[in-house]
Coordinates of C-alpha atoms in Angstrom, one line a residue:
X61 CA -14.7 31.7 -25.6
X62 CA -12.3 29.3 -24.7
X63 CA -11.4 27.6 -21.3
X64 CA -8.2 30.2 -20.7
X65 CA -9.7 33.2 -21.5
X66 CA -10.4 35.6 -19.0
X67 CA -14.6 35.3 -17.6
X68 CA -14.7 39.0 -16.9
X69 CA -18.0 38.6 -17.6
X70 CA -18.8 36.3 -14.6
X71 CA -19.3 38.1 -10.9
X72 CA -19.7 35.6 -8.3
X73 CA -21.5 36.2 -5.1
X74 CA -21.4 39.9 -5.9
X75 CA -18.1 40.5 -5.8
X76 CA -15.6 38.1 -7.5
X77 CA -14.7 39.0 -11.0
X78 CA -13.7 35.9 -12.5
X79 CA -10.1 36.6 -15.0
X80 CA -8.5 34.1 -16.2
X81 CA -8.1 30.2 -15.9
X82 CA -5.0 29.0 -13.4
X83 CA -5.8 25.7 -13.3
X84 CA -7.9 22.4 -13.6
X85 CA -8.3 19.5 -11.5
X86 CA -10.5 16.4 -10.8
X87 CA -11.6 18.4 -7.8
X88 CA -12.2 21.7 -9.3
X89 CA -11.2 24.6 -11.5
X90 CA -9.0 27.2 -10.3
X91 CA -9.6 31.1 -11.7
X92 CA -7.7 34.1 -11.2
X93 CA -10.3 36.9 -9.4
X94 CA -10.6 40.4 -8.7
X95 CA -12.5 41.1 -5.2
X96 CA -14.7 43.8 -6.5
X97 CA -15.2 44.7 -2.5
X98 CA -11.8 45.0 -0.8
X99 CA -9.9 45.6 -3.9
X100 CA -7.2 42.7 -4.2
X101 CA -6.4 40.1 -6.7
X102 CA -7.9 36.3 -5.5
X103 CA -7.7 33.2 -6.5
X104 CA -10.9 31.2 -6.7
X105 CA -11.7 27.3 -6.9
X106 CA -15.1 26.3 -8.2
X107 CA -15.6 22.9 -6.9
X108 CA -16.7 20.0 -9.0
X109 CA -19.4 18.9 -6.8
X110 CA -23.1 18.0 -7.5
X111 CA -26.1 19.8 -5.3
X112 CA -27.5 19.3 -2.4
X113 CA -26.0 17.4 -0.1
X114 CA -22.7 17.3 -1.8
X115 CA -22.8 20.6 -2.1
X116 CA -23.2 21.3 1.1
X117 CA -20.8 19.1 2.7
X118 CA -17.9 20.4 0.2
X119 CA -18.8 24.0 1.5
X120 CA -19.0 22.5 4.8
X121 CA -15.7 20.8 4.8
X122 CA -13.9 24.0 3.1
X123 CA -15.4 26.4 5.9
X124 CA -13.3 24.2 8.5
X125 CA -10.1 24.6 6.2
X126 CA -10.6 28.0 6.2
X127 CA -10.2 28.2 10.2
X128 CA -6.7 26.8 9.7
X129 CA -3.9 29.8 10.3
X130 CA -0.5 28.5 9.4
X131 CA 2.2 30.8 7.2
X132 CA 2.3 27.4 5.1
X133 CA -1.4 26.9 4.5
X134 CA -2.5 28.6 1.7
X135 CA -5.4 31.4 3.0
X136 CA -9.0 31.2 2.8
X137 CA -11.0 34.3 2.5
X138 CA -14.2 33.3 1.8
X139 CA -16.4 30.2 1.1
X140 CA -19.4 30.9 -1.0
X141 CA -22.3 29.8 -3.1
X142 CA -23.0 31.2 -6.5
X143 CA -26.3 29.8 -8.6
X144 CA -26.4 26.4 -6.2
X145 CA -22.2 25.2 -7.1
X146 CA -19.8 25.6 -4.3
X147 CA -16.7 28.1 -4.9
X148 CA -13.4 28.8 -2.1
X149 CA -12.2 32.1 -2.6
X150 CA -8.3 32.3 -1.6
X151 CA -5.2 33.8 -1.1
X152 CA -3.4 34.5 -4.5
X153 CA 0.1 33.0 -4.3
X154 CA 2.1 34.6 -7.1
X155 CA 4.2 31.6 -8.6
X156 CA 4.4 28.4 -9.7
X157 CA 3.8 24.9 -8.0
X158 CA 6.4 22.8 -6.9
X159 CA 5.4 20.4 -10.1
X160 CA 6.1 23.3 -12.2
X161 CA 9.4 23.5 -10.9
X162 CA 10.7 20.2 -11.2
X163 CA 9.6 20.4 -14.8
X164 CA 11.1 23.4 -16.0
X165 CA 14.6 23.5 -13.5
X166 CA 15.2 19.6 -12.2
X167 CA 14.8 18.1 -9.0
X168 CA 15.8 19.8 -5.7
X169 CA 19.1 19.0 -3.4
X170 CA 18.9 17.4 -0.1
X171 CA 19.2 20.6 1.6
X172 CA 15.9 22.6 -0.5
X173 CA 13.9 19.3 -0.4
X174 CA 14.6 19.5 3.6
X175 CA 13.5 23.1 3.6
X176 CA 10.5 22.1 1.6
X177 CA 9.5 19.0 3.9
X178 CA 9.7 21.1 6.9
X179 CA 7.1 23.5 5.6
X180 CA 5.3 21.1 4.6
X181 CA 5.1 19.4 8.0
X182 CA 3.8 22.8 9.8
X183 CA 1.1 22.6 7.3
X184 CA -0.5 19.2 7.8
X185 CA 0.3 19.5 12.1
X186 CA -1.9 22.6 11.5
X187 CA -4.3 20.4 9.5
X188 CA -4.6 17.7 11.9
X189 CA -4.3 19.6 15.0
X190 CA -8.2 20.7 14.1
X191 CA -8.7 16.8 12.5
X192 CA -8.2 17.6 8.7
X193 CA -6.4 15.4 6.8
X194 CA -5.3 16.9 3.1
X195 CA -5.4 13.5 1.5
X196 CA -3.4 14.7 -1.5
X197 CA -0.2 16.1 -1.1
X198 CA 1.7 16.1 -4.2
X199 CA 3.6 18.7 -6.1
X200 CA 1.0 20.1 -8.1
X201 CA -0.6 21.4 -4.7
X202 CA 2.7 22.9 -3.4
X203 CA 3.3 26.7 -4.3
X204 CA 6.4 27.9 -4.2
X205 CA 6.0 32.0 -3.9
X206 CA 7.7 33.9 -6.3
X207 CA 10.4 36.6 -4.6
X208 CA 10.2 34.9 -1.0
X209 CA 10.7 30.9 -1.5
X210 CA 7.5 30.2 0.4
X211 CA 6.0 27.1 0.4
X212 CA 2.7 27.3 0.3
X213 CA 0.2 24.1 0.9
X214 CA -3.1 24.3 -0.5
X215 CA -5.9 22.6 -2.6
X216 CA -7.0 21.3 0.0
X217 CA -10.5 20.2 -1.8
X218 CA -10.2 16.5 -1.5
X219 CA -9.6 17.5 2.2
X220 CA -12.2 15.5 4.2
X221 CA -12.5 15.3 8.5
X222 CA -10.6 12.8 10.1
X223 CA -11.7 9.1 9.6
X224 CA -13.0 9.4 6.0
X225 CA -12.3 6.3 3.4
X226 CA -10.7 6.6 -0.2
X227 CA -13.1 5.8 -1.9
X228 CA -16.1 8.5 -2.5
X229 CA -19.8 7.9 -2.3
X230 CA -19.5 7.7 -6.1
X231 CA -17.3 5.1 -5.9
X232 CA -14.6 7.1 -7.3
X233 CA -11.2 7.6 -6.2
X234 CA -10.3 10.2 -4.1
X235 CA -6.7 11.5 -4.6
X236 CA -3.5 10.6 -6.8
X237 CA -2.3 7.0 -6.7
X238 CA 1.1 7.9 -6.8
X239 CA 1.1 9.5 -3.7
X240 CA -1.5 7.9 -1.8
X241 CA -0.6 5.1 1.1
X242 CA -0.9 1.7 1.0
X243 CA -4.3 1.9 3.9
X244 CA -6.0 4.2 1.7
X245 CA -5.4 2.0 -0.9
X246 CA -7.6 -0.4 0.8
X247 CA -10.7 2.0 0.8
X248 CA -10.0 1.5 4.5
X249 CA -10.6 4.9 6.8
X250 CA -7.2 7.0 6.8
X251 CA -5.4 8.9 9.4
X252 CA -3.0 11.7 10.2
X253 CA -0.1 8.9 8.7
X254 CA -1.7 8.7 5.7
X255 CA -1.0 12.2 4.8
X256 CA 3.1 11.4 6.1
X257 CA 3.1 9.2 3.7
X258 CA 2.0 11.1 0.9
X259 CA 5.1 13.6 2.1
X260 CA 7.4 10.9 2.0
X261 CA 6.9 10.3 -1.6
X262 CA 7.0 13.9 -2.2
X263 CA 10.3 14.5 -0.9
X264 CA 11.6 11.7 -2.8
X265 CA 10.0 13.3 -6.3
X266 CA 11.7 16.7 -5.3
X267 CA 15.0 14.7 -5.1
X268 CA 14.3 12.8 -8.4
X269 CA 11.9 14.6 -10.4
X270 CA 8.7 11.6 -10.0
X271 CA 7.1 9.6 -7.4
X272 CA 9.0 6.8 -6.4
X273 CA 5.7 4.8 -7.2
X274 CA 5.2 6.2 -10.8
X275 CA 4.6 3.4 -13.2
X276 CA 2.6 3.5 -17.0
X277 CA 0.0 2.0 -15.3
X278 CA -3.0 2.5 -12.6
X279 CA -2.8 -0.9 -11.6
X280 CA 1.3 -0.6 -11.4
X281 CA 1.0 2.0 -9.9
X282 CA -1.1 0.4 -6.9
X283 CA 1.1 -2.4 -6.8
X284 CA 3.8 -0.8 -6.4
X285 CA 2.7 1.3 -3.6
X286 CA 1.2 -2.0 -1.5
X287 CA 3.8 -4.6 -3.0
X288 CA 7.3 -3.7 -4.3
X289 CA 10.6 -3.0 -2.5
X290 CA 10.8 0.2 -1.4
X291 CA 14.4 2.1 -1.9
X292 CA 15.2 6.1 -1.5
X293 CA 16.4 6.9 -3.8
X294 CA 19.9 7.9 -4.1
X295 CA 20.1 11.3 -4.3
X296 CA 18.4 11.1 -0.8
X297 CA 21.9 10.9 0.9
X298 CA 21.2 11.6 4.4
X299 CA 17.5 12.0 4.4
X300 CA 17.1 8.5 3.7
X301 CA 16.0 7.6 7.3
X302 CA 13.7 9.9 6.8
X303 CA 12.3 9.0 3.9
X304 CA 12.2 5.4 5.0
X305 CA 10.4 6.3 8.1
X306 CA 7.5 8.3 6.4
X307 CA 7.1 5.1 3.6
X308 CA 6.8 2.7 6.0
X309 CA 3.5 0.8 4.8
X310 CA 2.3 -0.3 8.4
X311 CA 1.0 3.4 9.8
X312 CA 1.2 2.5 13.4
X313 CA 5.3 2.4 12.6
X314 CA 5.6 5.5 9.8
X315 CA 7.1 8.3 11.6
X316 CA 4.9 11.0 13.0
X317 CA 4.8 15.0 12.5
X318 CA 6.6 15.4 15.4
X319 CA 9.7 13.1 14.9
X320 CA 9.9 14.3 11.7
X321 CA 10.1 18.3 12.2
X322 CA 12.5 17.0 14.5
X323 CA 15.0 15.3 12.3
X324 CA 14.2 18.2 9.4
X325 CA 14.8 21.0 11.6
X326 CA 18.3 19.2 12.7
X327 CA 19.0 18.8 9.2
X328 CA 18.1 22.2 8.2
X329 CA 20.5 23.7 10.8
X330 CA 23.1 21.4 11.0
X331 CA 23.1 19.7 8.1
X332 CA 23.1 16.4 9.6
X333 CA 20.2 14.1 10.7
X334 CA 19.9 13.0 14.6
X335 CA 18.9 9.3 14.8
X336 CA 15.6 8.1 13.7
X337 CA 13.0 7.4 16.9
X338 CA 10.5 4.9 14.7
X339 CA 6.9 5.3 15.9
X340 CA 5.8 2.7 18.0
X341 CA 4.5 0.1 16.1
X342 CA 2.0 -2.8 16.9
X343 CA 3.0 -5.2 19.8
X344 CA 5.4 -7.8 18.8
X345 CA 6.3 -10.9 20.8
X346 CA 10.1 -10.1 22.1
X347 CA 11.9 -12.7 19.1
X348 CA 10.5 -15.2 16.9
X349 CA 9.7 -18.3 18.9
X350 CA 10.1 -21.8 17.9
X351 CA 6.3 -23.2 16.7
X352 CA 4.9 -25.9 19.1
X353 CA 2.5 -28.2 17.2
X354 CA -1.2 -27.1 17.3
X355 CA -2.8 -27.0 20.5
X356 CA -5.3 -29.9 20.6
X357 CA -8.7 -29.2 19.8
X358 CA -8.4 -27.0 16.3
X359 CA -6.2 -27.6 13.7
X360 CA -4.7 -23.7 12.3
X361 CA -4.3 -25.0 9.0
X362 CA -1.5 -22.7 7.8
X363 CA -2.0 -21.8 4.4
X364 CA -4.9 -23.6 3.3
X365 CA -6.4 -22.8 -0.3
X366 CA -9.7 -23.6 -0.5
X367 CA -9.5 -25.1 -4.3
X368 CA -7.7 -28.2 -4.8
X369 CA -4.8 -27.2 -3.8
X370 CA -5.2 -23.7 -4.8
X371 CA -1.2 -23.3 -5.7
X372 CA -0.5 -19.3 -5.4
X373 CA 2.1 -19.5 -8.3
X374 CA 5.0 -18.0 -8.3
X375 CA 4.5 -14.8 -10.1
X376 CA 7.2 -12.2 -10.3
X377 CA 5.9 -9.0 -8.8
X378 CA 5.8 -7.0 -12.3
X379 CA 3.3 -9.3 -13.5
X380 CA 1.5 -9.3 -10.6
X381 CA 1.3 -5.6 -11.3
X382 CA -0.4 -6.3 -14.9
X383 CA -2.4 -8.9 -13.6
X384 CA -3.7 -6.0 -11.1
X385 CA -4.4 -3.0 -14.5
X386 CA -6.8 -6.0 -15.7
X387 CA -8.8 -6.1 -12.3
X388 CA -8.8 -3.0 -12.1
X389 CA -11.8 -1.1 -11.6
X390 CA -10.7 1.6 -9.3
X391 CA -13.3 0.7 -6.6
X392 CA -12.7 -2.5 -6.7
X393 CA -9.0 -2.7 -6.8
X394 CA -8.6 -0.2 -4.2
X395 CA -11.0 -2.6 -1.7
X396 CA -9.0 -5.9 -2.9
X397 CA -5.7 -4.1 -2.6
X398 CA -6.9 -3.3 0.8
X399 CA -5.7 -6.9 2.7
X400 CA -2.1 -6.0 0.9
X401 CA -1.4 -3.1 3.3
X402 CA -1.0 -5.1 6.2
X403 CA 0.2 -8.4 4.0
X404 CA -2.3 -10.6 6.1
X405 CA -1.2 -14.2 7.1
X406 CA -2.9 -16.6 4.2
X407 CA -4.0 -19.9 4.8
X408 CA -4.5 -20.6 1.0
X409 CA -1.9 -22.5 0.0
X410 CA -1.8 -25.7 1.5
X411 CA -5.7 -25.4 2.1
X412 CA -8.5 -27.8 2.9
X413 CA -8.7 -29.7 -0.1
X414 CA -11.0 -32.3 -1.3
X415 CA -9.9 -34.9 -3.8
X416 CA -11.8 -33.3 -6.7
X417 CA -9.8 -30.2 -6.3
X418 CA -12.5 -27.9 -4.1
X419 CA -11.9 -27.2 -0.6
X420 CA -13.4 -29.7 1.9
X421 CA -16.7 -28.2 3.6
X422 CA -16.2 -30.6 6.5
X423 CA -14.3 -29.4 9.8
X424 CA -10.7 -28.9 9.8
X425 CA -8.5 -32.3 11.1
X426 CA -7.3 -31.9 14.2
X427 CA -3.6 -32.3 14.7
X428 CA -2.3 -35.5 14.0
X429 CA -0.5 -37.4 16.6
X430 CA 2.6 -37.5 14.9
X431 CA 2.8 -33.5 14.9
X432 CA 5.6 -31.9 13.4
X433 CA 8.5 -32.0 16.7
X434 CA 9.8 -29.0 14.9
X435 CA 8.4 -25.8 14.2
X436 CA 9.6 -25.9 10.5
X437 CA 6.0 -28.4 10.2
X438 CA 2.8 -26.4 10.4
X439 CA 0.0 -29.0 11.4
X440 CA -1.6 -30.1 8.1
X441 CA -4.5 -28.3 6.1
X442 CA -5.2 -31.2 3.3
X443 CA -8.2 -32.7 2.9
X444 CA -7.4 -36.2 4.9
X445 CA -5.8 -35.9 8.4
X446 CA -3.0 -37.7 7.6
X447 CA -0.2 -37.2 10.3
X448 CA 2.5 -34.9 9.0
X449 CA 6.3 -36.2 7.7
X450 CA 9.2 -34.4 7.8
X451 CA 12.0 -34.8 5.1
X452 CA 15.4 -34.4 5.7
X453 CA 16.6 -35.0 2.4
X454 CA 17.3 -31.8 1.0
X455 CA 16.6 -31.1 -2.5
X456 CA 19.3 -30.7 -4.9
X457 CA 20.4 -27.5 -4.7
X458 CA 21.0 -25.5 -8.1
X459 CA 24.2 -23.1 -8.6
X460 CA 21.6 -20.9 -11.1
X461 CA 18.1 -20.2 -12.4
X462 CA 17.4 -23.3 -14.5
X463 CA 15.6 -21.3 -16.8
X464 CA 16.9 -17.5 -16.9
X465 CA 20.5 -19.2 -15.5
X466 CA 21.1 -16.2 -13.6
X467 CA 22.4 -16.9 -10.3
X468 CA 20.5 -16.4 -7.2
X469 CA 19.7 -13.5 -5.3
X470 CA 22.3 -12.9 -2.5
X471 CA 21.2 -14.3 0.1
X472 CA 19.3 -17.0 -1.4
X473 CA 19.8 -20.2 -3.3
X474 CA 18.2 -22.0 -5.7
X475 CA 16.6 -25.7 -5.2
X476 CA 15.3 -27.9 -7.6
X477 CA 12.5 -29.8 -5.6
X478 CA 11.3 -33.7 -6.1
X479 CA 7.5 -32.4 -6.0
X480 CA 8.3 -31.1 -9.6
X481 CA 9.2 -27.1 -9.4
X482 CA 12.2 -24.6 -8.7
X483 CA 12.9 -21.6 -6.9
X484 CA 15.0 -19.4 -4.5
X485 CA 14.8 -20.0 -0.8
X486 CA 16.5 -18.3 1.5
X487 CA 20.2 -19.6 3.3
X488 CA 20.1 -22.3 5.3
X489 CA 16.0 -22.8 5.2
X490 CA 15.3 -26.6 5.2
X491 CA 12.8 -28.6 3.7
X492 CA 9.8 -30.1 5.3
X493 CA 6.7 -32.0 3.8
X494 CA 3.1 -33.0 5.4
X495 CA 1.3 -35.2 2.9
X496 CA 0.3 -32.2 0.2
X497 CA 2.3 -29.4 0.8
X498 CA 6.4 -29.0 0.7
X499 CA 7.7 -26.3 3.4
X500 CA 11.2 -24.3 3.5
X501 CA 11.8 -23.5 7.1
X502 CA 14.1 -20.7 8.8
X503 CA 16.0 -22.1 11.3
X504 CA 13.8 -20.6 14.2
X505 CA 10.7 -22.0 12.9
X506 CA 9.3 -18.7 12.8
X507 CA 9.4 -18.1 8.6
X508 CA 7.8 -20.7 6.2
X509 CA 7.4 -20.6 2.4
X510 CA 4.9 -22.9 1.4
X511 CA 4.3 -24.6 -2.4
X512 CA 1.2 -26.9 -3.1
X513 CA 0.8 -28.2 -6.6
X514 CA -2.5 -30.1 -7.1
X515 CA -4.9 -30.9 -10.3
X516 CA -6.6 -27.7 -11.6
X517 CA -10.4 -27.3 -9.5
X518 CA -12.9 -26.1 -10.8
X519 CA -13.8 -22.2 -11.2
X520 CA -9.9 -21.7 -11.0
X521 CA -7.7 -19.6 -8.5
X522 CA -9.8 -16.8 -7.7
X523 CA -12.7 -19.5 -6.4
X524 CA -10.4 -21.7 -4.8
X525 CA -8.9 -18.7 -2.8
X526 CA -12.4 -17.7 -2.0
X527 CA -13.5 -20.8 -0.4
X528 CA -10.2 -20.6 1.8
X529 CA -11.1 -17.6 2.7
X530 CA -14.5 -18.7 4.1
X531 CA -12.9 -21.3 5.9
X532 CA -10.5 -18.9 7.3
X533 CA -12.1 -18.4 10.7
X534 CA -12.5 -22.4 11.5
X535 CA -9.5 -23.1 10.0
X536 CA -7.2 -20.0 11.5
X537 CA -7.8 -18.4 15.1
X538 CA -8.5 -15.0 14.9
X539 CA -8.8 -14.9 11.4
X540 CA -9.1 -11.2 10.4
X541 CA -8.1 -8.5 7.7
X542 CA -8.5 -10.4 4.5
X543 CA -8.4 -9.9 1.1
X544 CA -8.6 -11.4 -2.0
X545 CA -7.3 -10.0 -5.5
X546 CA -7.8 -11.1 -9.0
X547 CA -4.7 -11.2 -10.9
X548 CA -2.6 -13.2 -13.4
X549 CA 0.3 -14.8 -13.2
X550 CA 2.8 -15.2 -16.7
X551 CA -0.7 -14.2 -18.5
X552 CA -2.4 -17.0 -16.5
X553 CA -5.4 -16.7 -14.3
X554 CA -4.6 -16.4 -10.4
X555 CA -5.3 -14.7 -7.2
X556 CA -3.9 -13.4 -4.6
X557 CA -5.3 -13.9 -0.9
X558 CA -3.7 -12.4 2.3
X559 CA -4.6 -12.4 5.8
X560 CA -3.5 -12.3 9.2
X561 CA -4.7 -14.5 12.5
X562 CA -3.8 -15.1 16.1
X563 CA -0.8 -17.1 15.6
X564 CA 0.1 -21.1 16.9
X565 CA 0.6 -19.6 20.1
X566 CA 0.5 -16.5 22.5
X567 CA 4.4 -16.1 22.5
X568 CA 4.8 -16.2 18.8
X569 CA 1.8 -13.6 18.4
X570 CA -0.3 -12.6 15.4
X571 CA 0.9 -13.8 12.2
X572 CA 0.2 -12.8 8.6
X573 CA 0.4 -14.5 5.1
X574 CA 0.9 -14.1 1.7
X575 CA -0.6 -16.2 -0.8
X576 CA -0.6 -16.6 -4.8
X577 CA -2.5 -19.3 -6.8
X578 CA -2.9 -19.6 -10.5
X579 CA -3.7 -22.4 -13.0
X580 CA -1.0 -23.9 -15.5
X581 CA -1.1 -27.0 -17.6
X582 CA -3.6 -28.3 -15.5
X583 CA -2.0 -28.1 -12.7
X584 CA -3.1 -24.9 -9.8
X585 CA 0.5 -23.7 -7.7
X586 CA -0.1 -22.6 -4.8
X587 CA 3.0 -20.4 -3.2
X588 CA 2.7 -18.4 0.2
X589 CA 4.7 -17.2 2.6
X590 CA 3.9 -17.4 6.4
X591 CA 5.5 -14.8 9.2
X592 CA 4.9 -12.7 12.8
X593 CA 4.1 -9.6 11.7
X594 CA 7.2 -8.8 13.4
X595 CA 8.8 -9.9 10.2
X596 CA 7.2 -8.8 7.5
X597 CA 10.0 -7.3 5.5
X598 CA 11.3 -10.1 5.2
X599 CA 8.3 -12.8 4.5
X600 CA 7.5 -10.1 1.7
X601 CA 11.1 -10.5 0.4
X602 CA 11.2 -14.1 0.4
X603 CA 7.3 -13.8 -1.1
X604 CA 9.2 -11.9 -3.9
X605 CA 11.8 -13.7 -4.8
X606 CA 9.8 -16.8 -4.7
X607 CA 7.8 -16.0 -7.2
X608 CA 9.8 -14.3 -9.0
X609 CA 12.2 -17.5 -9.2
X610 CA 9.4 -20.4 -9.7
X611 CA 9.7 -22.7 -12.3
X612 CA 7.2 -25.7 -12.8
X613 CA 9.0 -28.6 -14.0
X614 CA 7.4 -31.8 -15.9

């Protein structure tokens, strides 16, 4: 018999006939039933699950699904157990899935996508009012009742209590990438937001017919989701606050269930959207203040790559996504993704370094006496405490890509630097050197892209960025949320560290970094950018479009 053919055969706890297959998923397999008792036509989902304990917990965790009552939440009848595996016996929604509709008709106008987001909302409030969280909304798992136009939420068999990681005691991973947020991404533990999330990329595949973060790729596809430029898409129109508010990557800013019934329901009725109230997000200092040098006594060595100077090279942010496939086993990548979600502060770049390329092991210099006047001039990370210069000669400045010749990103210009490379900076940054590392400064001090280009160390990018990272804590107050990624770069080794840390001082705030190393001729680039989390938009765009735009030269 195969797979699709009705199991009339099978009774399950005595009273569900088994018919024919619906469905299959990682999670389970879904079977049209008769119940045998009360005489109605059920659906049925026999959990893939092992025994025992995992059994239990899955019939466990389904039992407290079934106690949630919403006309959007697909109904559970009964949770049962059959010859020790784990079935949920539910509600039989005549119609296809929301996936099934995009496929056969096209995506949705803004005005049905609204309808369907609002559902959608009353679902997971539902969900999380009793500390459920779905963890995979997607359009596969949406019904759309046949005759009525309900929407109907439900496979809710990845659901798991409130505070539960990614990644399961397996090691597998839970959910679908393209529709999972950048914290679960991490393997880090996942709230009510993550879930908003997931609806935010859903509503933009009802406009457009995919994900916004569908690539050919798993490791694209995770890049994309922690890395690339987020845009709504077009066909958004006047949901596109919305949409931007649910994919925010930092949760504590993503718009909540409430805000976002509210600007739904306006939209549904009016056909307008109110303005956006933005969740509030972490405490920022009031505006980017100017960066004092160091206080005395530690020396926050901005940047510092623990390999001789362990370079993050430039690498355009489709290669990083390659680089990210060949690291990729899904564990792992998720768990060295994870530092990406909050794009910690990095002091890689412009790292400890000893003369034979490997991070020094000795204590950080202090600040030198002749400390930067300027914030543009973090105190210095090298290996010698030599006292940090500033150059005002400004390097040439280049009217287009030297190698690609396209002109530069609005915004942005092109400068060919005398330490031997290229690439866009920002309008009206300047340039600044201590005695390894070149700096392009905002004007406020507050943003700084940082290149080091030393002699290849040994064991190569990934090792130099792990020594920096266990020097992180002497060399950067608060030193926290770190990660480190193997990657490539052009097809060359590299890594990517990030991290975030208390900041030069308590007015500034925290501050997080970006930072990509990789060997080439020799040589190990080290590129970062440096920002208050305040900022982080636009350190990542400037992260970007360094990399994207770096050129070695000689």
């Amino acid at each position: 018999m195969s797979q699709d053919e009705p199991r009339n055969d099978v009774v399950i706890a005595g009273r569900y006939r088994l018919g024919k297959r619906l469905g299959r998923g990682g999670m389970g397999t879904v079977w049209q039933a008769a119940d045998e008792l009360l005489g109605r036509a059920v659906a049925v989902k026999e959990l893939h699950v092992g025994e025992g304990r995992e059994a239990t917990g899955a019939l466990r965790e389904a039992r407290t699904v079934a106690q949630i009552k919403h006309p959007h939440v697909v109904v559970v009848h009964d949770v049962v157990e059959d010859d020790g595996r784990p079935y949920i016996v539910m509600e039989l929604v005549e119609g296809g899935s929301l996936a099934d509709r995009l496929g056969a008709d096209g995506p949705l106008d803004a005005g049905e996508t609204a309808r369907v987001g609002l559902a959608l909302l009353g679902a997971l409030s539902a969900a999380h009012d009793r500390g459920v969280l779905h963890r995979d909304v997607k359009p596969a798992n949406v019904l759309m009742e046949a005759g009525t136009g309900r929407v109907v939420l439900t496979d809710f068999g990845i659901a798991r209590l409130a505070g539960s990681t990614t990644i399961s005691e397996t090691g597998a991973f839970v959910g679908s990438p393209e529709y999972t947020s950048p914290e679960r991404m991490q393997g880090a533990t996942a709230g009510p937001a993550s879930d908003l999330w997931s609806l935010g990329a859903l509503l933009c595949a009802a406009l457009t017919g995919e994900s916004p973060f569908h690539r050919d790729s798993l490791g694209g596809v995770l890049h994309a989701v922690v890395y690339d430029e987020i845009r709504p898409p077009v066909q958004a129109g006047p949901l596109t606050p919305l949409i931007r508010g649910l994919l925010e990557r930092d949760p504590g800013r993503r718009l909540g269930v409430a805000q976002a019934q509210r600007l739904l329901s306006a939209y549904v009725t009016t056909g307008s959207l109110p303005l956006v109230d933005r969740a509030p997000g972490p405490t920022r200092p009031a505006g980017p203040a100017p960066t004092p040098p160091a206080p005395a006594g530690y020396s926050p060595t901005e940047h510092v790559t623990a390999a001789a100077g362990t370079a993050r090279g430039p690498g355009s942010r489709t290669r990083l996504r390659a680089e990210l496939v060949a690291a990729l086993a899904v564990a792992a990548v998720v768990g060295a993704v994870a530092a990406t979600a909050l794009l910690p502060e990095r002091t890689g770049g412009g790292g400890q370094v000893s003369a034979q390329g490997g991070r020094s092991t000795g204590p950080s210099p202090g600040p030198s006496t002749s400390a930067p006047q300027s914030p543009a001039a973090p105190p210095s990370g090298g290996a010698t405490a030599t006292a940090t210069t500033t150059v005002t000669a400004p390097a040439p400045v280049a009217p287009a890509h030297p190698v690609s010749g396209k002109p530069a990103p609005a915004g942005y210009r092109f400068v060919a630097d005398p330490d031997g490379f290229g690439l866009a900076v920002p309008q009206g940054y300047r340039r600044t050197t201590d005695d390894q590392r070149v700096f392009y400064v905002s004007a406020d001090g507050a943003i700084r892209i940082g290149i080091k280009v030393t002699a290849a160390p040994p064991g190569g990018p990934l090792a130099a960025m792990r020594q920096s990272d266990e020097n992180g804590p002497s060399n950067n107050p608060g030193y926290r949320d770190s990660s480190i990624v193997p990657t490539t770069h052009d097809g060359l080794p590299a890594a990517l560290w990030e991290f975030t840390w208390n900041g030069f001082t308590a007015a500034e705030g925290p501050r997080h970094t970006f930072d990509l190393c990789w060997d080439q001729n020799g040589r190990m680039y080290d590129v970062w950018v440096s920002a208050p989390v305040g900022r982080l938009t636009q350190a990542r765009g400037h992260f970007d479009a360094a990399l994207d735009s770096f050129v070695p030269v000689g």
